[in-house]
């Protein structure tokens, strides 16, 4: 079905509200399918300078470049999860989830980023969290890096500096040594395609370095090596005794060609290969390395712009082999779909966006969220899952994030509509297309600090009152529905067609 027909259906669904049923051939999740919810350290922990924690690039940005944050706020206190881990675990227990995806704060464990000085209070905090989860039978799914780089490593240049791969390996070793007896699912990086934008422009992400056309590629190059080093370290030193799995989380929107022409299709293919293939191809493809189209585009455009060498760094053959195959599973974050139109004018100013050669937009009929980049387009989820199966030989996939933002309130019908629609499309991918998805993580356990949008966009299944120093959490309507799905392992009857 074309995007246009489907967007009409989505519109009808939106007008009728959250209780409009969604069609599938089978509404039941298979045995062993896992449900969880996610958070990230800087977005929930607070306690930004307590008990010996060092400063991260997000502490630095929110304090020194306040104008970049929509409401001028910060994560100094956030949800105060550092002091409320028992409360968070109680929420998880009530939801009945199989696992909790959280991230470690590098600067809470290694205040300077370096391995020579470990902060024991940080080790204690995470031990407390992991043990509390395990006591309730909730599996910890840990992200090693969810964007809060220690500021002292940024002072060395941050991710564009290749030496960071070694420092990341040191940090990963500390985690495997201290927590690997209890953590069996590791994610090295969350969304490299997003956080490396922090080296492309100053509109999105810490450290907000403006180095368009260079910074993102250099940062990505280091991140891929860092990921592979951590994977090999685990493989060589820890896997035999700890018996866990290591993967990476990539994020990708579906790109629907705005018109059915070859050029539109090619533009969307470029979009997918730059946004995801840049990381997915080196790790998950049979041949390894960056995708051919990414290499030739950046090489050619660099030349046309008068550079003597490509702005995209090159891997040696040894590095290609070293990085290829370094994931036991594919972590997928997926939120939305965009309409793509080719844009072939080569700008004299280097930029990542120009290298892709695409213009993207949203269909006005797609239901809006509180976030400018996020619309409720469930059918794109199935398409991206099928494309991953085809591209990378049907790897085991866990959805590590999927969620919807609004501004306020507990009666969040639009979030219910989103999760029901996306879960129904996931079931189609699983049952009808044979995509190997084994888990689903809702973003997020609770409302939290939404990066540059501060507290203006809420993604939680629980409401958090950020003006109350106690940070009370209360379950939303969507949280109750999610709990029902987790308990019954199926889409409730009343949401079906
Ligand atoms: C629901 O979907 C199934 C399979 O995808 C299809 O065979 C059936 O005709 C659909 N039913 C309706 C009412 O759209
Ligand atoms: C639906 O899927 C579940 C889980 O995989 C399976 O046990 C069941 O047999 C399926 N039902 C039908 C009607 O195919
Ligand atoms: C790159 O340049 C070569 C030689 O000019 C040309 O044949 C090729 O089509 C170009 N590829 C892309 C992706 O622009
Ligand atoms: C949040 O907490 C403040 C302070 O305790 C209170 O005045 C306010 O009514 C609360 N807001 C909501 C929506 O519960
Ligand atoms: C000038 C200034 O405000 N500097 C601050 C930048 O952010 C760091 C980390 O939060 C603070 O320690 C500095 O005081």
Coordinates of C-alpha atoms and ligand atoms in Angstrom, one line a residue:
X1 CA 0.0 0.0 0.0
X2 CA 1.3 3.5 -0.7
X3 CA 2.0 6.0 1.9
X4 CA -0.8 8.2 0.7
X5 CA -3.5 5.6 1.2
X6 CA -2.1 4.6 4.5
X7 CA -1.8 8.2 5.8
X8 CA -5.5 8.5 5.0
X9 CA -6.2 5.5 7.3
X10 CA -4.0 7.0 10.0
X11 CA -6.0 10.3 9.7
X12 CA -9.3 8.4 10.1
X13 CA -7.8 6.6 13.1
X14 CA -6.6 9.9 14.6
X15 CA -10.0 11.6 14.2
X16 CA -11.7 8.8 16.0
X17 CA -9.3 8.8 18.9
X18 CA -7.3 6.2 20.8
X19 CA -9.9 3.4 20.7
X20 CA -9.9 2.9 17.0
X21 CA -9.0 -0.8 16.4
X22 CA -6.0 -1.8 14.4
X23 CA -5.9 -4.8 12.1
X24 CA -3.5 -7.7 12.2
X25 CA -3.7 -11.4 11.5
X26 CA -2.4 -12.4 14.9
X27 CA -2.5 -10.2 18.0
X28 CA -0.5 -12.5 20.3
X29 CA 3.2 -12.1 21.1
X30 CA 5.2 -15.4 21.0
X31 CA 6.4 -17.2 24.0
X32 CA 9.6 -15.7 25.3
X33 CA 8.9 -12.2 23.8
X34 CA 10.2 -9.7 26.3
X35 CA 8.7 -6.4 27.3
X36 CA 10.5 -3.5 29.0
X37 CA 10.8 0.2 29.5
X38 CA 13.8 2.5 29.2
X39 CA 15.5 5.6 30.7
X40 CA 18.9 7.2 30.4
X41 CA 21.2 8.4 33.2
X42 CA 21.3 12.1 32.5
X43 CA 17.6 12.2 31.8
X44 CA 16.5 10.7 35.2
X45 CA 19.3 10.5 37.8
X46 CA 19.7 14.1 38.9
X47 CA 22.4 14.3 41.7
X48 CA 24.6 15.9 39.0
X49 CA 27.4 16.8 41.5
X50 CA 26.7 14.4 44.4
X51 CA 29.0 11.9 46.0
X52 CA 32.0 12.6 43.8
X53 CA 30.3 12.6 40.3
X54 CA 32.3 14.4 37.7
X55 CA 30.9 16.8 35.0
X56 CA 29.5 15.6 31.7
X57 CA 29.0 17.4 28.5
X58 CA 25.4 17.7 29.4
X59 CA 26.2 19.3 32.7
X60 CA 28.4 21.7 30.8
X61 CA 25.9 22.5 28.1
X62 CA 22.9 23.0 30.4
X63 CA 24.9 25.3 32.7
X64 CA 26.9 27.2 30.2
X65 CA 24.8 27.3 27.1
X66 CA 21.4 27.5 28.7
X67 CA 20.0 29.3 25.6
X68 CA 20.2 26.0 23.8
X69 CA 17.6 24.4 26.1
X70 CA 13.9 25.2 25.3
X71 CA 12.9 26.1 28.8
X72 CA 16.4 26.9 30.1
X73 CA 16.2 23.9 32.4
X74 CA 18.8 21.2 33.2
X75 CA 19.1 17.6 34.6
X76 CA 20.6 18.7 37.9
X77 CA 17.7 17.0 39.7
X78 CA 15.7 15.5 36.9
X79 CA 13.5 12.7 38.3
X80 CA 16.0 12.3 41.2
X81 CA 16.3 8.6 40.5
X82 CA 19.7 8.6 42.2
X83 CA 17.9 8.9 45.5
X84 CA 14.7 7.0 44.5
X85 CA 15.8 3.8 42.9
X86 CA 13.5 1.8 45.2
X87 CA 10.5 3.9 44.0
X88 CA 11.5 3.3 40.3
X89 CA 11.8 -0.4 40.8
X90 CA 8.4 -0.4 42.5
X91 CA 6.9 1.2 39.3
X92 CA 8.7 -1.4 37.2
X93 CA 7.3 -4.2 39.3
X94 CA 3.8 -2.8 39.1
X95 CA 4.1 -2.7 35.2
X96 CA 5.2 -6.3 35.3
X97 CA 8.0 -5.8 32.8
X98 CA 10.6 -8.4 32.0
X99 CA 13.5 -6.0 31.9
X100 CA 14.6 -2.4 32.6
X101 CA 16.8 -0.6 30.1
X102 CA 18.9 2.0 31.9
X103 CA 22.3 3.6 31.2
X104 CA 25.5 4.1 33.2
X105 CA 26.8 7.6 33.8
X106 CA 30.4 7.5 32.8
X107 CA 31.3 10.6 34.9
X108 CA 29.5 9.1 38.0
X109 CA 31.9 6.1 37.8
X110 CA 35.0 7.8 36.4
X111 CA 34.7 11.5 37.3
X112 CA 37.5 12.6 34.9
X113 CA 36.6 9.9 32.3
X114 CA 39.8 8.1 33.0
X115 CA 40.3 4.8 34.6
X116 CA 42.9 5.9 37.2
X117 CA 40.3 7.2 39.7
X118 CA 37.1 5.2 40.3
X119 CA 34.2 6.8 42.2
X120 CA 33.1 4.1 44.6
X121 CA 29.8 5.8 45.4
X122 CA 28.9 5.4 41.7
X123 CA 29.7 1.7 41.9
X124 CA 27.5 1.4 45.0
X125 CA 24.6 3.2 43.3
X126 CA 24.5 0.9 40.3
X127 CA 25.0 -2.2 42.5
X128 CA 22.0 -1.1 44.5
X129 CA 19.9 -0.6 41.3
X130 CA 20.9 -3.9 39.7
X131 CA 20.3 -5.9 42.9
X132 CA 16.9 -4.2 43.5
X133 CA 15.9 -5.2 40.0
X134 CA 17.0 -8.8 40.3
X135 CA 15.2 -9.1 43.6
X136 CA 12.0 -8.4 41.7
X137 CA 12.9 -10.7 38.9
X138 CA 13.5 -7.8 36.5
X139 CA 16.4 -8.3 34.1
X140 CA 18.8 -5.3 33.8
X141 CA 19.5 -4.3 30.2
X142 CA 22.4 -1.8 30.4
X143 CA 23.4 0.9 28.0
X144 CA 27.1 1.8 28.4
X145 CA 26.9 5.2 26.7
X146 CA 23.8 7.2 26.4
X147 CA 25.3 10.6 25.5
X148 CA 26.8 12.0 28.8
X149 CA 30.5 12.1 27.9
X150 CA 32.8 13.2 30.7
X151 CA 33.6 16.8 30.1
X152 CA 37.3 16.2 30.5
X153 CA 37.2 13.8 27.5
X154 CA 35.5 16.5 25.5
X155 CA 38.3 18.9 26.5
X156 CA 40.5 16.5 24.5
X157 CA 38.3 16.9 21.5
X158 CA 35.6 14.4 22.3
X159 CA 34.6 11.6 19.9
X160 CA 36.5 13.0 16.8
X161 CA 39.7 12.2 18.7
X162 CA 40.5 8.5 18.0
X163 CA 42.1 8.0 21.4
X164 CA 38.6 8.0 22.9
X165 CA 38.1 4.4 21.6
X166 CA 40.7 3.3 24.1
X167 CA 39.2 5.3 27.0
X168 CA 35.8 3.8 26.2
X169 CA 37.3 0.4 26.3
X170 CA 38.7 1.1 29.8
X171 CA 35.3 2.3 30.9
X172 CA 33.6 -0.8 29.4
X173 CA 36.1 -3.1 31.2
X174 CA 35.2 -1.4 34.5
X175 CA 31.5 -2.2 33.9
X176 CA 32.1 -5.8 32.8
X177 CA 34.3 -6.4 35.9
X178 CA 31.9 -4.8 38.4
X179 CA 28.5 -5.6 37.0
X180 CA 28.9 -8.4 34.4
X181 CA 28.1 -11.1 36.9
X182 CA 24.5 -9.9 36.9
X183 CA 24.1 -8.0 33.6
X184 CA 23.6 -10.3 30.6
X185 CA 22.5 -7.8 28.0
X186 CA 24.9 -4.9 27.1
X187 CA 24.3 -2.1 24.6
X188 CA 27.6 -0.3 23.8
X189 CA 26.1 2.9 22.3
X190 CA 22.7 4.5 22.1
X191 CA 22.0 6.1 18.7
X192 CA 25.4 7.1 17.3
X193 CA 23.6 8.8 14.4
X194 CA 22.0 11.2 16.8
X195 CA 24.7 12.1 19.3
X196 CA 27.4 12.6 16.7
X197 CA 25.2 15.5 15.5
X198 CA 26.8 17.3 18.5
X199 CA 29.9 17.6 16.2
X200 CA 28.0 18.7 13.2
X201 CA 26.0 21.7 14.3
X202 CA 25.0 23.6 17.5
X203 CA 21.3 23.1 17.3
X204 CA 20.8 19.6 18.7
X205 CA 23.2 17.9 21.0
X206 CA 26.0 18.4 23.4
X207 CA 28.8 19.3 22.9
X208 CA 27.2 21.6 20.2
X209 CA 30.4 21.9 18.1
X210 CA 29.9 23.4 14.7
X211 CA 32.0 21.4 12.3
X212 CA 29.6 20.6 9.5
X213 CA 30.6 18.0 7.0
X214 CA 33.6 16.8 9.1
X215 CA 32.8 16.4 12.8
X216 CA 30.1 13.9 12.5
X217 CA 32.1 11.5 10.3
X218 CA 35.2 11.8 12.5
X219 CA 33.1 11.2 15.7
X220 CA 31.3 8.2 14.0
X221 CA 34.6 6.7 13.0
X222 CA 35.9 6.6 16.6
X223 CA 32.6 5.4 17.9
X224 CA 32.6 2.4 15.6
X225 CA 36.1 1.4 16.7
X226 CA 35.2 2.0 20.3
X227 CA 32.1 -0.3 19.9
X228 CA 34.3 -3.0 18.3
X229 CA 37.0 -2.8 21.0
X230 CA 34.4 -3.2 23.8
X231 CA 32.8 -6.1 21.9
X232 CA 36.2 -7.9 21.4
X233 CA 37.1 -7.2 25.0
X234 CA 33.9 -8.9 26.2
X235 CA 34.4 -11.8 23.8
X236 CA 38.0 -12.4 24.8
X237 CA 37.9 -11.8 28.5
X238 CA 34.4 -12.0 29.9
X239 CA 32.0 -14.0 27.7
X240 CA 33.1 -17.4 28.8
X241 CA 32.4 -16.7 32.5
X242 CA 29.6 -14.2 32.2
X243 CA 27.8 -15.7 29.3
X244 CA 26.1 -12.4 28.2
X245 CA 25.4 -10.7 24.9
X246 CA 26.7 -7.4 23.5
X247 CA 24.9 -5.3 20.9
X248 CA 24.4 -1.7 19.8
X249 CA 21.3 0.5 19.5
X250 CA 20.8 2.3 16.2
X251 CA 17.9 4.6 15.4
X252 CA 16.2 5.1 12.0
X253 CA 13.1 6.7 10.7
X254 CA 11.4 5.0 7.8
X255 CA 11.8 7.2 4.6
X256 CA 8.7 7.0 2.3
X257 CA 9.4 8.4 -1.2
X258 CA 7.1 11.4 -1.6
X259 CA 6.5 10.4 -5.2
X260 CA 6.9 7.0 -6.9
X261 CA 9.9 7.8 -9.1
X262 CA 13.3 6.2 -9.3
X263 CA 14.9 9.4 -8.0
X264 CA 12.7 9.6 -4.9
X265 CA 13.4 5.9 -4.2
X266 CA 17.1 6.5 -4.6
X267 CA 17.0 9.6 -2.2
X268 CA 15.3 7.5 0.5
X269 CA 17.8 4.7 0.0
X270 CA 20.6 7.3 0.5
X271 CA 18.8 8.6 3.6
X272 CA 18.7 5.1 5.1
X273 CA 22.3 4.4 4.2
X274 CA 23.6 7.6 5.7
X275 CA 21.4 7.6 8.8
X276 CA 21.7 3.9 9.6
X277 CA 24.0 2.2 7.1
X278 CA 26.9 4.4 8.3
X279 CA 26.8 2.3 11.5
X280 CA 24.8 -0.8 10.5
X281 CA 26.9 -1.7 7.4
X282 CA 30.3 -1.9 9.2
X283 CA 28.8 -4.0 12.0
X284 CA 25.9 -6.1 10.5
X285 CA 26.6 -6.5 6.8
X286 CA 28.4 -9.4 5.2
X287 CA 31.0 -7.2 3.5
X288 CA 31.5 -4.7 6.4
X289 CA 32.8 -1.1 6.0
X290 CA 30.7 2.0 5.2
X291 CA 28.0 1.6 2.5
X292 CA 29.3 2.0 -1.0
X293 CA 26.8 4.9 -1.7
X294 CA 28.0 6.8 1.4
X295 CA 31.7 6.4 0.4
X296 CA 31.2 7.5 -3.2
X297 CA 28.9 10.4 -2.4
X298 CA 31.2 11.9 0.3
X299 CA 34.3 11.2 -1.8
X300 CA 32.8 12.8 -4.9
X301 CA 31.3 15.8 -3.2
X302 CA 34.5 16.4 -1.2
X303 CA 36.4 16.5 -4.5
X304 CA 33.8 18.8 -6.1
X305 CA 34.2 21.1 -3.1
X306 CA 38.0 21.4 -3.7
X307 CA 39.2 19.1 -1.0
X308 CA 42.3 17.0 -1.6
X309 CA 40.9 14.1 0.4
X310 CA 37.5 12.8 1.3
X311 CA 35.9 14.2 4.4
X312 CA 34.8 10.7 5.2
X313 CA 37.7 8.8 7.0
X314 CA 38.7 5.4 5.7
X315 CA 38.9 2.1 7.5
X316 CA 41.9 -0.2 6.7
X317 CA 41.0 -3.8 5.6
X318 CA 42.1 -4.9 9.1
X319 CA 39.7 -2.5 10.7
X320 CA 36.9 -3.6 8.4
X321 CA 37.4 -7.2 9.6
X322 CA 37.8 -6.1 13.2
X323 CA 34.5 -4.2 13.3
X324 CA 32.4 -6.6 11.1
X325 CA 30.2 -9.0 13.1
X326 CA 30.7 -7.3 16.5
X327 CA 27.1 -7.6 17.7
X328 CA 25.1 -10.4 19.2
X329 CA 21.8 -8.6 18.6
X330 CA 20.5 -5.4 16.8
X331 CA 19.0 -2.8 19.1
X332 CA 16.5 -0.7 17.2
X333 CA 15.1 2.7 18.3
X334 CA 12.3 3.7 16.0
X335 CA 9.9 6.6 16.3
X336 CA 8.6 8.0 13.1
X337 CA 8.5 8.2 9.3
X338 CA 9.5 11.0 6.9
X339 CA 8.6 11.8 3.3
X340 CA 11.7 12.1 1.1
X341 CA 12.3 14.2 -2.0
X342 CA 15.7 14.2 -3.8
X343 CA 17.7 17.4 -3.5
X344 CA 20.7 17.3 -5.8
X345 CA 22.2 20.7 -5.6
X346 CA 25.8 20.4 -4.4
X347 CA 26.5 23.1 -1.9
X348 CA 29.9 24.6 -1.8
X349 CA 29.8 24.5 2.0
X350 CA 30.3 20.9 3.3
X351 CA 27.5 19.4 5.3
X352 CA 26.3 16.0 6.2
X353 CA 22.8 16.9 5.1
X354 CA 24.0 18.0 1.7
X355 CA 26.0 14.8 1.3
X356 CA 22.8 12.8 1.7
X357 CA 21.0 14.9 -0.9
X358 CA 17.5 14.7 0.4
X359 CA 14.7 17.0 1.5
X360 CA 12.4 15.4 4.1
X361 CA 9.0 16.5 5.5
X362 CA 6.0 15.1 7.3
X363 CA 2.6 14.5 5.8
X364 CA 0.3 17.0 7.4
X365 CA -2.3 14.2 7.9
X366 CA 0.0 12.3 10.2
X367 CA -1.0 12.9 13.9
X368 CA 1.4 15.3 15.6
X369 CA 3.2 14.8 19.0
X370 CA 4.7 17.5 21.2
X371 CA 8.0 17.0 19.3
X372 CA 8.5 18.6 15.9
X373 CA 10.3 15.5 14.6
X374 CA 7.8 12.9 15.8
X375 CA 4.5 11.9 14.1
X376 CA 2.4 8.8 14.7
X377 CA 2.9 6.7 11.5
X378 CA 2.7 3.0 12.6
X379 CA 3.0 1.5 9.1
X380 CA 6.5 2.8 8.8
X381 CA 7.6 0.6 11.7
X382 CA 6.7 -2.6 9.8
X383 CA 8.5 -1.3 6.7
X384 CA 11.7 -0.5 8.5
X385 CA 11.7 -3.9 10.3
X386 CA 11.3 -5.7 6.9
X387 CA 14.1 -3.6 5.4
X388 CA 16.5 -4.5 8.3
X389 CA 15.7 -8.2 7.8
X390 CA 16.5 -7.9 4.1
X391 CA 19.6 -5.8 4.5
X392 CA 21.3 -7.6 7.3
X393 CA 20.3 -11.2 7.0
X394 CA 17.5 -11.3 9.6
X395 CA 19.5 -10.6 12.8
X396 CA 17.9 -10.9 16.2
X397 CA 16.3 -7.5 16.8
X398 CA 15.2 -5.9 20.1
X399 CA 13.2 -2.7 20.0
X400 CA 15.2 -0.6 22.5
X401 CA 13.0 2.5 22.2
X402 CA 9.6 3.5 20.8
X403 CA 7.4 6.2 22.2
X404 CA 5.4 9.4 21.8
X405 CA 5.5 12.8 23.4
X406 CA 2.9 15.2 24.7
X407 CA 2.9 18.2 27.0
X408 CA 1.0 17.5 30.2
X409 CA -1.5 15.2 31.8
X410 CA -2.5 11.6 32.6
X411 CA -5.3 11.0 30.0
X412 CA -2.9 10.4 27.2
X413 CA -5.0 8.8 24.5
X414 CA -2.7 9.9 21.8
X415 CA 0.2 7.9 23.4
X416 CA -2.1 4.9 23.7
X417 CA -3.0 5.2 20.0
X418 CA 0.7 5.3 19.1
X419 CA 1.8 2.3 21.1
X420 CA -1.2 0.1 20.0
X421 CA -0.6 1.0 16.4
X422 CA 3.2 0.4 16.5
X423 CA 2.8 -2.8 18.4
X424 CA 0.3 -4.1 15.9
X425 CA 2.7 -3.3 13.1
X426 CA 5.4 -5.1 15.0
X427 CA 3.2 -8.2 15.2
X428 CA 2.7 -8.1 11.5
X429 CA 6.4 -7.9 10.9
X430 CA 6.9 -10.8 13.3
X431 CA 4.1 -13.1 12.2
X432 CA 3.6 -12.2 8.5
X433 CA 7.1 -11.1 7.4
X434 CA 9.2 -13.4 9.6
X435 CA 11.3 -10.6 11.1
X436 CA 13.2 -11.9 14.1
X437 CA 12.1 -9.4 16.8
X438 CA 12.4 -10.7 20.4
X439 CA 11.6 -7.7 22.6
X440 CA 10.0 -4.3 22.8
X441 CA 11.0 -1.4 25.0
X442 CA 8.7 1.6 25.6
X443 CA 10.3 5.0 25.9
X444 CA 9.9 5.9 28.7
X445 CA 9.3 4.6 32.2
X446 CA 8.5 8.1 33.2
X447 CA 8.6 11.8 32.1
X448 CA 12.1 13.1 32.2
X449 CA 14.6 15.7 31.0
X450 CA 14.2 15.6 27.2
X451 CA 17.6 17.0 26.2
X452 CA 17.4 20.4 24.4
X453 CA 13.6 20.4 24.9
X454 CA 14.1 20.4 28.7
X455 CA 10.8 19.4 30.4
X456 CA 8.6 20.7 27.6
X457 CA 8.1 17.3 26.0
X458 CA 6.9 14.3 28.0
X459 CA 7.4 10.7 27.0
X460 CA 6.5 8.8 30.2
X461 CA 4.1 6.0 31.0
X462 CA 4.3 7.7 34.4
X463 CA 3.7 11.3 35.1
X464 CA 6.4 13.1 37.1
X465 CA 5.6 16.4 38.9
X466 CA 8.8 18.4 38.4
X467 CA 7.7 21.3 40.6
X468 CA 7.4 19.0 43.6
X469 CA 10.7 18.4 45.3
X470 CA 9.6 14.8 46.0
X471 CA 9.2 14.2 42.3
X472 CA 6.0 12.1 42.7
X473 CA 5.4 9.6 39.9
X474 CA 1.8 8.6 39.0
X475 CA 0.8 6.1 36.4
X476 CA -0.9 7.5 33.2
X477 CA -3.7 5.9 31.3
X478 CA -1.1 4.6 28.8
X479 CA 0.9 3.0 31.6
X480 CA -2.2 1.0 32.6
X481 CA -2.8 -0.2 29.0
X482 CA 0.9 -1.1 28.7
X483 CA 0.7 -3.1 31.9
X484 CA -2.3 -5.0 30.5
X485 CA -0.4 -5.8 27.3
X486 CA 2.6 -7.1 29.3
X487 CA 0.3 -9.2 31.5
X488 CA -1.8 -10.8 28.7
X489 CA 1.0 -10.8 26.0
X490 CA -1.5 -9.6 23.4
X491 CA -3.2 -6.5 22.0
X492 CA -6.4 -6.2 24.1
X493 CA -9.6 -7.3 22.3
X494 CA -11.1 -3.8 22.3
X495 CA -8.2 -2.3 20.2
X496 CA -8.5 -4.9 17.4
X497 CA -10.4 -4.7 14.2
Ligands
LIG1 C1 -6.9 -7.6 8.3 O1 -5.6 -8.0 7.9 C2 -5.6 -9.3 7.4 C3 -4.1 -9.7 7.1 O2 -3.3 -8.7 7.2 C4 -6.5 -9.3 6.1 O3 -6.5 -10.6 5.5 C5 -7.9 -8.9 6.4 O4 -8.6 -8.8 5.3 C6 -7.9 -7.5 7.2 N1 -9.2 -7.2 7.7 C7 -9.8 -6.0 7.6 C8 -11.1 -5.9 8.1 O5 -9.2 -5.1 7.1
LIG2 C1 -0.5 -16.4 16.9 O1 0.8 -16.2 17.4 C2 1.1 -17.0 18.6 C3 2.4 -16.6 19.1 O2 3.4 -16.8 18.1 C4 0.9 -18.5 18.2 O3 1.1 -19.2 19.4 C5 -0.5 -18.7 17.7 O4 -0.6 -20.1 17.3 C6 -0.8 -17.8 16.5 N1 -2.2 -17.9 16.2 C7 -2.6 -18.1 15.0 C8 -4.1 -18.1 14.8 O5 -1.9 -18.2 14.0
LIG3 C1 31.2 9.7 -8.4 O1 32.0 10.1 -9.4 C2 32.2 9.2 -10.4 C3 33.3 9.8 -11.3 O2 33.0 11.1 -11.6 C4 30.9 8.9 -11.1 O3 31.1 8.0 -12.1 C5 29.9 8.4 -10.1 O4 28.6 8.3 -10.6 C6 29.8 9.3 -8.9 N1 29.0 8.7 -7.9 C7 28.2 9.3 -7.1 C8 27.4 8.5 -6.1 O5 28.0 10.5 -7.1
LIG4 C1 2.9 19.5 41.4 O1 3.3 19.8 42.7 C2 3.1 21.1 43.1 C3 3.9 21.3 44.4 O2 3.7 20.3 45.3 C4 1.6 21.3 43.3 O3 1.3 22.6 43.7 C5 0.9 21.0 42.0 O4 -0.5 21.0 42.1 C6 1.3 19.6 41.4 N1 0.9 19.5 40.0 C7 0.2 18.4 39.6 C8 -0.2 18.4 38.2 O5 0.0 17.4 40.3
LIG5 C1 31.1 29.9 33.1 C2 30.3 28.7 33.6 O1 29.1 28.8 33.9 N1 30.9 27.5 33.8 C3 30.2 26.3 34.2 C4 30.1 25.4 33.0 O2 29.6 24.1 33.4 C5 30.4 23.5 34.4 C6 29.7 22.1 34.6 O3 28.4 22.2 35.1 C7 30.4 24.3 35.7 O4 31.2 23.7 36.6 C8 31.0 25.7 35.3 O5 31.0 26.5 36.4

